[in-house]
Each structure stands twice: as structure tokens, then as C-alpha cells.
């Protein structure tokens, strides 16, 4: 049994619907008071006695103030209907009538005693009160509310088709729905707990208040009416009202609502004759462009745009970031099947995640704004080091070194490996430009930030090429030569134009090659150098102590005559001496604005073969990577804020037969692109089922991970990307996409009342047009069980027959007393 409690005491006026009559009564009283006040002012001027003049003036001021207040109230009763629906209205009217009567008696019968005037005033006031009660018919109501009342879920379809306005200068379907829903809530808020919902695939729970509807744009890409209804019932709604155009293209089955257990009242919004082909519309189909780009480098995006019924209209296409335009482009629309393309350019100046928006302002002719905006995520990274590796012959060092440098996510490598005289194997490209041979001009050398020479002799480069390379290093490039059989002093580089660049003297030594195996030893400078940061424990320590972690031995090295005056020795061969000093293995120096290095070893591939299982922690990878970064002056480049995970799903809508390419960009703890992360995607489909897939690193684009999946069913998919590395989480990012049937959200705009009628029939509710919203409210109230309804017990505060007799009696008594006292 549902126990009822008194929740409120209300006063209703059965005559309050006639606002004009109410306002007319007060307006007449106000006009009479103002007229009386003016007459009293004139009378006070004619009076000769000071006392009479003061009484008349006082009465006139009171009358004028009351008259003005009455007129203001009468106007407010018309403009603000609430003024005529509260008890204060009756109290104000009674007070105005009482003041009018009192002023009348005070001016006409002022010479009577107070008791006589009081009796006449009371009789006339009682008569007026009886008259007002008969006019406005007040009723006292006790409102009894049950402890347990129903919960009504009001759901508005916020898909793209609801953004259509079916006629010019008419509100959109969505706006009409919000207005109708608020009217319905006003009628039912005492009968139910109200929960508000907007179904657009993004909002999956109740809104804070009906005002939230105003902040939602109807741009959902899929309409799934069963999912929208179940969203409300899952939140506790015992009855649902659905505002929609009835266009169903989602995965939900209407028949699944048969056993819902809650009635659904459907309200159709929108014309049943609207045609998509005749509706003016602009749609940004997709955005094409790189999803990763280096900082301070110009990026070009291409927006693919389709329009209908807007030929020869000129629009502006904007590229925005954080709601600020970066660039705009003028476009003349050519409506039809073939889309148009617009190129937009910008230059990012900050490293990290970047979400861009391509936007076309909504034209007055457009019936929908759902397709006028599209977003495009990007990851802005540190610029890659452009590196050129020239090798004179194929040897064991070449393959591992090339593979390691080519797979480094921060290096863009171009290699020229001579396989036979006059023939080079060329791999890689510089900034997208293929290289056809050795650089022959200074400009070509300066395209590269680091140039590495392998086992090549001085005659490999012409004198002019050597001069140009030297000048490129002076201007800021990095240069390194690595150990071999035919380079350094043996290769004649001591007499070349490039000799000043080397950090070591290139005079011939005896022997020119050291053949004993050894583990390099750190110098004091080497232990502190960024080139050997994090891997110093693999080398013999400066004090001669063995390495804490043993590296495989190098099988000899080139013998250098000694370091130059400005050079720094980082590694030596502790078991060999050249010119009375430990043999140099690695020496570096600054040259002009650039940097140079000489590495004597040529068997570091042994480090890679044995330690490759260490992955990114391998001293081989870190040694070569950090050496190249130092030569490029990497410490001067911009760095990001650290690890990041950036979802890169290119499209938001996929056809049911399409595979979806999941793609994500990952940076490590240092903000560098990495291919050693463990990346997974948790996918939740429209039915709430989840699955986890692992993404694989792209071979050609380090830092990018991908996986193709085939979606199961239509609707919204939510993807959570997670990346881990060495036991640490690098971050998460989320993205949504929609799988739709071949009939897209905006491909059909005519409302479907039959679908809404079927939903109402299956669930035991009823169907209504938007114009019948008030009748629907009454049907919903009537359908509720009696024990869950609010009960009102009415007590009329009037009786027309009795009050009429009392009205006549009061006026008769007042008339009799005036006659008795010989008053006019």
C-alpha cells in the first residue's frame, strides 16, 4: 500500500483563466482611484481652511499611489500570467477594493463619527468581498503525494537528422523537441520524478537538468531508437517519452522492445515528405593529411567537401585550433556527387597532441549543421634527424648499423652502399625527396644534419665535394667517420680538404690497425658525456675497473696518431698504445657551428648480435643513437612534455562492410617516438561487449602502431588505447567511431511515424504528434495507477446562491443605515 502524505496546500481560482476580466476589474478600480485623487487635489486648492486642505491632499496622494499600483498590477496580470494565478492577486484586489471604499466614505461622510463610518465601511467591504468570491471562485486544495511515485524518462533524439528544419525560418526538429519536452515536464513534474536524456552516441546517462538540452548539438551519426529507450529504462525510468523523427539506422531491433516492461510514449517531430536530395546541405566528408608531423614544419591538410542544392554559393572553409582560426580558404560550391577538395596549411610550433577542426559556417539555407565540422587529431613530434650514411663496401658492420639507424624513430636515414665500382644501393629518402647519388653541391650536403662515412678512401669524394662537406659542417652539420680498412690515414684523408674536420691527427702510424680484441675504456670525459649516458656500465671504468656489465670484445680498431688540440677523447683501448698514449677509440670535437667524431672500431655489430634481446635498452642501439643525436645537436631541439598516446582513427563513420584501421602514435618517457611499446586497444561495441586487441608497430613509421579489425554489428564503438613500456604506462587515449548501414544518417530525412507507432504499440504506450503534447500529458497521467497519483482534495471557498443573498443583505443593511442617519 502506498501511503499518502500532505505535500502542499494550494489555492486555485476557477475564474483565473479569464485574465482579461481579472485585469479589467483592477484596471477600473485603479482608474477610479486616480480620478478620485485628481478631484481631491482640485478640492484641496479650493478649500480655505488649512486642515481641510491637508486632509484632502493626503487622501489624494494615497488615492493616486494606489491607482497607479492597481494599473501596473493589471498590466502585469496580462503580460505575466503568474501574477493572476497566485493568492496575492486576490489579496491585492481585495485591498484595492477596501481602499476605494474607505476613501469614498472618508470624503463623502467624513463628518460622521468613527463608529458610524466603520459600520458602513464594513458592510460595503463585506458586500464587495462576497462579490469577488463569486467572480473568482476560490478553491482550497490539499495536495497529497504518495511516498513512491513513478520515474519518467524524457528522451530527445539528438542525431544529425534532428538538426534539420523542415521549412525556412522554422526551428530545427531538435529545438522543437526541446520546447515540447519542457512543456510536457511542466505538466508532469508533480506526478513523476523526471530524468532527461539526449541520444547522440556521446551522452550515455541522465542530464543534469532540461537546460542541458540547449548545450547539445544534434550531430549524432547513428540513430538507434531501441538503445535510446533502454538508456532511459536502465537509469530507472518506469515510463519513457521519446521525441524523434523515427529514422532508425542503428543496430538495435525494434522487436527487442516487446518485453521492455515500461510504456513508451512516442512523439513524432519532422515532416514525412522531406527529401535529402532537395535539402541544402554541406558535409565535410573527411580530412586527408599526415597524422604525425615535426614541429616548426609546414603541414598541408586536404578537406574533402560535398554539398547538395547549393551550387554557386561561396563559403569560407576554416582550419581551427582551440576555437581560433589558423587559416581559411574561399570555396565556390559545385553541388553533385563529385566532392570538392580544399587545401589548408599551417605550421605547428609546439610538440605534443594537437586536435584540429575544419569548419564551414552554417548557411541560412541549410537545414542541418551536423556535417559542417570535422576534427583531425595529430601528433607533433621533435624533428627527425636527417642522416646520410655513405659506405664504400659491403662488410659485416653495414647491415646491423643500417638496420639500427633506419629503425630509430628519431632518425630519417638515407644510405648509399657501394656494391661494386660505380654502383650504389640507395635506400631511404630525404624529406620525401629520393637521392640519386652522392651529393654534388653544398646545398645537397646541407640537407642532412649528420653525415657518416664508412670504409671509403679520400678519392671517393672529389675535392669540390670535400670542400662542400667541410663547409656544411662549419654551418652546423655533424660529421663522423667509422673504422675500416681503407679510410682515415690509410685512405689518404690526412691530405684531403676535409682533414681539418677530423678530431684526430691523420698521420700514418705503425701499425695502422690494432688487431688485439678489447673492451673500450671510458675516459673521465667519456663517463660524463651524453653520448654514453645510461650505458657507461658496459665499458671498462676510467679507473681501470672491469665493466659491471660485460660487452662483447671489439676485434681491433684503427690506430690514430693522437687527438687534435680542441678534441675530447671519450673511449680508449686500454691494452694498446699509440705514440706512448692509450689508443683512441672515440674522439669528438666542435668544428665551426657543427660537430665531428672519429670512431676507430668496425666490429660493433658483435654488440648487437649478442645483446639484441635487450631491445631499446641495448647498449648498441643507445650508443649509436646517442652519438648521432649529439652530432646533430639534439639537445638544442624542442622536446615534448614526455610520454603520450594519441589515437589516430581517420574517419568517424564506416560502412557495415568496411574494416576499421585502428592507429595510434606513441612517445616514450623522453617524448621521443618509440617502436618498443606494448600497445593494446579495448573495444566496446554498441551492445556493450568488449574485446582487446594488440596493435603492432609500423615498420616504415616508428612510433606508429596499427591494427585492422572487422566490426561486429552497427552502432557506436568506443576504443581505449593503452601503451606500456618497461613496466610503466605511457598513457591512454580514447576515440569513437560509428558503423552504419548503407543508408547513412543524413541520406534519408523524411520522418517515419510508422516506426514510432510500432514502438508505442509494442510497449503499451501511445503515439502523438508534437502539436498534441498537452493531450499526451493527460494520457500519461491517466495511465498511472491510482496509488501512485498525486491526490487533490478540493474545498470550495464560495457558494454563489448563499453569497449572493449575503451580498444583497450587506448592501441592504448599508442602505438602511444611510437612510436612518439621513445620508445621501
JSON list of C-alpha atoms in Angstrom, two decimals, residues 646-756:
[
{"chain": "A", "resi": 646, "resn": "UNK", "atom": "CA", "xyz": [47.44, 9.72, -29.47]},
{"chain": "A", "resi": 647, "resn": "UNK", "atom": "CA", "xyz": [44.55, 7.97, -31.22]},
{"chain": "A", "resi": 648, "resn": "UNK", "atom": "CA", "xyz": [44.68, 8.31, -34.99]},
{"chain": "A", "resi": 649, "resn": "UNK", "atom": "CA", "xyz": [41.41, 6.86, -36.30]},
{"chain": "A", "resi": 650, "resn": "UNK", "atom": "CA", "xyz": [40.97, 8.73, -39.57]},
{"chain": "A", "resi": 651, "resn": "UNK", "atom": "CA", "xyz": [37.19, 8.50, -40.01]},
{"chain": "A", "resi": 652, "resn": "UNK", "atom": "CA", "xyz": [34.21, 8.71, -37.71]},
{"chain": "A", "resi": 653, "resn": "UNK", "atom": "CA", "xyz": [31.80, 6.71, -39.88]},
{"chain": "A", "resi": 654, "resn": "UNK", "atom": "CA", "xyz": [32.31, 3.32, -41.51]},
{"chain": "A", "resi": 655, "resn": "UNK", "atom": "CA", "xyz": [30.00, 1.26, -43.65]},
{"chain": "A", "resi": 656, "resn": "UNK", "atom": "CA", "xyz": [28.99, -2.14, -42.26]},
{"chain": "A", "resi": 657, "resn": "UNK", "atom": "CA", "xyz": [31.18, -3.93, -44.83]},
{"chain": "A", "resi": 658, "resn": "UNK", "atom": "CA", "xyz": [34.30, -1.83, -44.15]},
{"chain": "A", "resi": 659, "resn": "UNK", "atom": "CA", "xyz": [37.23, -2.82, -41.99]},
{"chain": "A", "resi": 660, "resn": "UNK", "atom": "CA", "xyz": [38.40, -0.26, -39.44]},
{"chain": "A", "resi": 661, "resn": "UNK", "atom": "CA", "xyz": [42.04, 0.69, -39.21]},
{"chain": "A", "resi": 662, "resn": "UNK", "atom": "CA", "xyz": [42.99, 1.35, -35.60]},
{"chain": "A", "resi": 663, "resn": "UNK", "atom": "CA", "xyz": [46.06, 3.55, -35.42]},
{"chain": "A", "resi": 664, "resn": "UNK", "atom": "CA", "xyz": [47.84, 5.23, -32.53]},
{"chain": "A", "resi": 665, "resn": "UNK", "atom": "CA", "xyz": [51.02, 7.30, -32.10]},
{"chain": "A", "resi": 666, "resn": "UNK", "atom": "CA", "xyz": [53.20, 6.67, -29.03]},
{"chain": "A", "resi": 667, "resn": "UNK", "atom": "CA", "xyz": [56.09, 8.60, -27.49]},
{"chain": "A", "resi": 668, "resn": "UNK", "atom": "CA", "xyz": [58.29, 7.35, -24.67]},
{"chain": "A", "resi": 669, "resn": "UNK", "atom": "CA", "xyz": [59.26, 8.88, -21.34]},
{"chain": "A", "resi": 670, "resn": "UNK", "atom": "CA", "xyz": [61.58, 11.30, -23.13]},
{"chain": "A", "resi": 671, "resn": "UNK", "atom": "CA", "xyz": [58.93, 12.45, -25.59]},
{"chain": "A", "resi": 672, "resn": "UNK", "atom": "CA", "xyz": [60.54, 10.52, -28.46]},
{"chain": "A", "resi": 673, "resn": "UNK", "atom": "CA", "xyz": [58.69, 8.25, -30.87]},
{"chain": "A", "resi": 674, "resn": "UNK", "atom": "CA", "xyz": [59.22, 4.65, -29.89]},
{"chain": "A", "resi": 675, "resn": "UNK", "atom": "CA", "xyz": [58.66, 1.25, -31.51]},
{"chain": "A", "resi": 676, "resn": "UNK", "atom": "CA", "xyz": [59.22, -0.73, -28.31]},
{"chain": "A", "resi": 677, "resn": "UNK", "atom": "CA", "xyz": [55.93, -0.07, -26.53]},
{"chain": "A", "resi": 678, "resn": "UNK", "atom": "CA", "xyz": [53.26, -2.68, -25.80]},
{"chain": "A", "resi": 679, "resn": "UNK", "atom": "CA", "xyz": [50.06, -1.19, -27.21]},
{"chain": "A", "resi": 680, "resn": "UNK", "atom": "CA", "xyz": [46.54, -2.58, -26.74]},
{"chain": "A", "resi": 681, "resn": "UNK", "atom": "CA", "xyz": [43.07, -1.39, -27.69]},
{"chain": "A", "resi": 682, "resn": "UNK", "atom": "CA", "xyz": [39.99, -2.16, -25.59]},
{"chain": "A", "resi": 683, "resn": "UNK", "atom": "CA", "xyz": [36.99, -2.05, -27.93]},
{"chain": "A", "resi": 684, "resn": "UNK", "atom": "CA", "xyz": [33.41, -1.71, -26.69]},
{"chain": "A", "resi": 685, "resn": "UNK", "atom": "CA", "xyz": [30.69, -2.20, -29.31]},
{"chain": "A", "resi": 686, "resn": "UNK", "atom": "CA", "xyz": [27.14, -0.87, -29.40]},
{"chain": "A", "resi": 687, "resn": "UNK", "atom": "CA", "xyz": [25.83, -3.90, -27.49]},
{"chain": "A", "resi": 688, "resn": "UNK", "atom": "CA", "xyz": [28.28, -3.32, -24.63]},
{"chain": "A", "resi": 689, "resn": "UNK", "atom": "CA", "xyz": [30.50, -6.29, -25.48]},
{"chain": "A", "resi": 690, "resn": "UNK", "atom": "CA", "xyz": [34.24, -5.75, -25.12]},
{"chain": "A", "resi": 691, "resn": "UNK", "atom": "CA", "xyz": [37.34, -7.27, -26.66]},
{"chain": "A", "resi": 692, "resn": "UNK", "atom": "CA", "xyz": [41.03, -6.43, -26.50]},
{"chain": "A", "resi": 693, "resn": "UNK", "atom": "CA", "xyz": [43.40, -6.47, -29.47]},
{"chain": "A", "resi": 694, "resn": "UNK", "atom": "CA", "xyz": [47.11, -5.81, -29.67]},
{"chain": "A", "resi": 695, "resn": "UNK", "atom": "CA", "xyz": [48.48, -3.23, -32.09]},
{"chain": "A", "resi": 696, "resn": "UNK", "atom": "CA", "xyz": [51.73, -3.78, -34.00]},
{"chain": "A", "resi": 697, "resn": "UNK", "atom": "CA", "xyz": [54.47, -1.25, -34.68]},
{"chain": "A", "resi": 698, "resn": "UNK", "atom": "CA", "xyz": [54.65, 0.05, -38.23]},
{"chain": "A", "resi": 699, "resn": "UNK", "atom": "CA", "xyz": [57.94, -0.81, -39.90]},
{"chain": "A", "resi": 700, "resn": "UNK", "atom": "CA", "xyz": [58.15, 2.32, -42.01]},
{"chain": "A", "resi": 701, "resn": "UNK", "atom": "CA", "xyz": [56.92, 4.84, -39.48]},
{"chain": "A", "resi": 702, "resn": "UNK", "atom": "CA", "xyz": [58.43, 4.41, -35.99]},
{"chain": "A", "resi": 703, "resn": "UNK", "atom": "CA", "xyz": [56.17, 5.45, -33.17]},
{"chain": "A", "resi": 704, "resn": "UNK", "atom": "CA", "xyz": [53.01, 4.41, -35.04]},
{"chain": "A", "resi": 705, "resn": "UNK", "atom": "CA", "xyz": [51.05, 1.27, -34.17]},
{"chain": "A", "resi": 706, "resn": "UNK", "atom": "CA", "xyz": [48.21, -0.19, -36.21]},
{"chain": "A", "resi": 707, "resn": "UNK", "atom": "CA", "xyz": [45.67, -2.99, -36.42]},
{"chain": "A", "resi": 708, "resn": "UNK", "atom": "CA", "xyz": [42.77, -3.65, -38.75]},
{"chain": "A", "resi": 709, "resn": "UNK", "atom": "CA", "xyz": [39.58, -5.02, -37.25]},
{"chain": "A", "resi": 710, "resn": "UNK", "atom": "CA", "xyz": [36.25, -6.06, -38.64]},
{"chain": "A", "resi": 711, "resn": "UNK", "atom": "CA", "xyz": [33.39, -4.61, -36.54]},
{"chain": "A", "resi": 712, "resn": "UNK", "atom": "CA", "xyz": [30.58, -6.90, -35.42]},
{"chain": "A", "resi": 713, "resn": "UNK", "atom": "CA", "xyz": [27.28, -5.09, -35.85]},
{"chain": "A", "resi": 714, "resn": "UNK", "atom": "CA", "xyz": [26.17, -1.49, -36.31]},
{"chain": "A", "resi": 715, "resn": "UNK", "atom": "CA", "xyz": [26.31, 1.40, -33.90]},
{"chain": "A", "resi": 716, "resn": "UNK", "atom": "CA", "xyz": [28.82, 3.27, -31.80]},
{"chain": "A", "resi": 717, "resn": "UNK", "atom": "CA", "xyz": [32.21, 1.76, -30.91]},
{"chain": "A", "resi": 718, "resn": "UNK", "atom": "CA", "xyz": [34.35, 3.14, -28.09]},
{"chain": "A", "resi": 719, "resn": "UNK", "atom": "CA", "xyz": [38.08, 2.40, -28.16]},
{"chain": "A", "resi": 720, "resn": "UNK", "atom": "CA", "xyz": [40.55, 2.89, -25.30]},
{"chain": "A", "resi": 721, "resn": "UNK", "atom": "CA", "xyz": [44.21, 2.76, -26.37]},
{"chain": "A", "resi": 722, "resn": "UNK", "atom": "CA", "xyz": [46.82, 1.93, -23.72]},
{"chain": "A", "resi": 723, "resn": "UNK", "atom": "CA", "xyz": [50.61, 1.84, -24.13]},
{"chain": "A", "resi": 724, "resn": "UNK", "atom": "CA", "xyz": [53.10, 0.34, -21.67]},
{"chain": "A", "resi": 725, "resn": "UNK", "atom": "CA", "xyz": [56.88, 0.26, -21.79]},
{"chain": "A", "resi": 726, "resn": "UNK", "atom": "CA", "xyz": [59.28, -1.47, -19.38]},
{"chain": "A", "resi": 727, "resn": "UNK", "atom": "CA", "xyz": [56.55, -1.83, -16.79]},
{"chain": "A", "resi": 728, "resn": "UNK", "atom": "CA", "xyz": [55.50, 1.83, -16.97]},
{"chain": "A", "resi": 729, "resn": "UNK", "atom": "CA", "xyz": [52.27, 3.11, -18.50]},
{"chain": "A", "resi": 730, "resn": "UNK", "atom": "CA", "xyz": [52.96, 5.75, -21.15]},
{"chain": "A", "resi": 731, "resn": "UNK", "atom": "CA", "xyz": [49.37, 6.88, -21.27]},
{"chain": "A", "resi": 732, "resn": "UNK", "atom": "CA", "xyz": [45.87, 6.32, -22.63]},
{"chain": "A", "resi": 733, "resn": "UNK", "atom": "CA", "xyz": [43.70, 7.88, -25.28]},
{"chain": "A", "resi": 734, "resn": "UNK", "atom": "CA", "xyz": [40.14, 7.23, -26.40]},
{"chain": "A", "resi": 735, "resn": "UNK", "atom": "CA", "xyz": [38.33, 7.53, -29.68]},
{"chain": "A", "resi": 736, "resn": "UNK", "atom": "CA", "xyz": [34.89, 6.69, -31.05]},
{"chain": "A", "resi": 737, "resn": "UNK", "atom": "CA", "xyz": [33.72, 5.55, -34.44]},
{"chain": "A", "resi": 738, "resn": "UNK", "atom": "CA", "xyz": [30.37, 4.54, -35.84]},
{"chain": "A", "resi": 739, "resn": "UNK", "atom": "CA", "xyz": [29.40, 1.63, -38.07]},
{"chain": "A", "resi": 740, "resn": "UNK", "atom": "CA", "xyz": [26.33, 2.47, -40.08]},
{"chain": "A", "resi": 741, "resn": "UNK", "atom": "CA", "xyz": [24.16, 0.77, -42.63]},
{"chain": "A", "resi": 742, "resn": "UNK", "atom": "CA", "xyz": [24.49, 1.82, -46.28]},
{"chain": "A", "resi": 743, "resn": "UNK", "atom": "CA", "xyz": [21.68, 4.28, -45.54]},
{"chain": "A", "resi": 744, "resn": "UNK", "atom": "CA", "xyz": [23.52, 6.96, -43.59]},
{"chain": "A", "resi": 745, "resn": "UNK", "atom": "CA", "xyz": [22.18, 9.38, -41.00]},
{"chain": "A", "resi": 746, "resn": "UNK", "atom": "CA", "xyz": [21.60, 12.20, -43.49]},
{"chain": "A", "resi": 747, "resn": "UNK", "atom": "CA", "xyz": [20.76, 10.05, -46.52]},
{"chain": "A", "resi": 748, "resn": "UNK", "atom": "CA", "xyz": [17.09, 9.97, -45.57]},
{"chain": "A", "resi": 749, "resn": "UNK", "atom": "CA", "xyz": [15.34, 12.89, -43.88]},
{"chain": "A", "resi": 750, "resn": "UNK", "atom": "CA", "xyz": [11.62, 12.07, -44.13]},
{"chain": "A", "resi": 751, "resn": "UNK", "atom": "CA", "xyz": [10.16, 11.29, -40.70]},
{"chain": "A", "resi": 752, "resn": "UNK", "atom": "CA", "xyz": [9.00, 7.70, -40.06]},
{"chain": "A", "resi": 753, "resn": "UNK", "atom": "CA", "xyz": [5.79, 7.78, -37.97]},
{"chain": "A", "resi": 754, "resn": "UNK", "atom": "CA", "xyz": [5.19, 4.04, -38.58]},
{"chain": "A", "resi": 755, "resn": "UNK", "atom": "CA", "xyz": [8.32, 3.14, -36.60]},
{"chain": "A", "resi": 756, "resn": "UNK", "atom": "CA", "xyz": [7.28, 5.36, -33.69]}
]
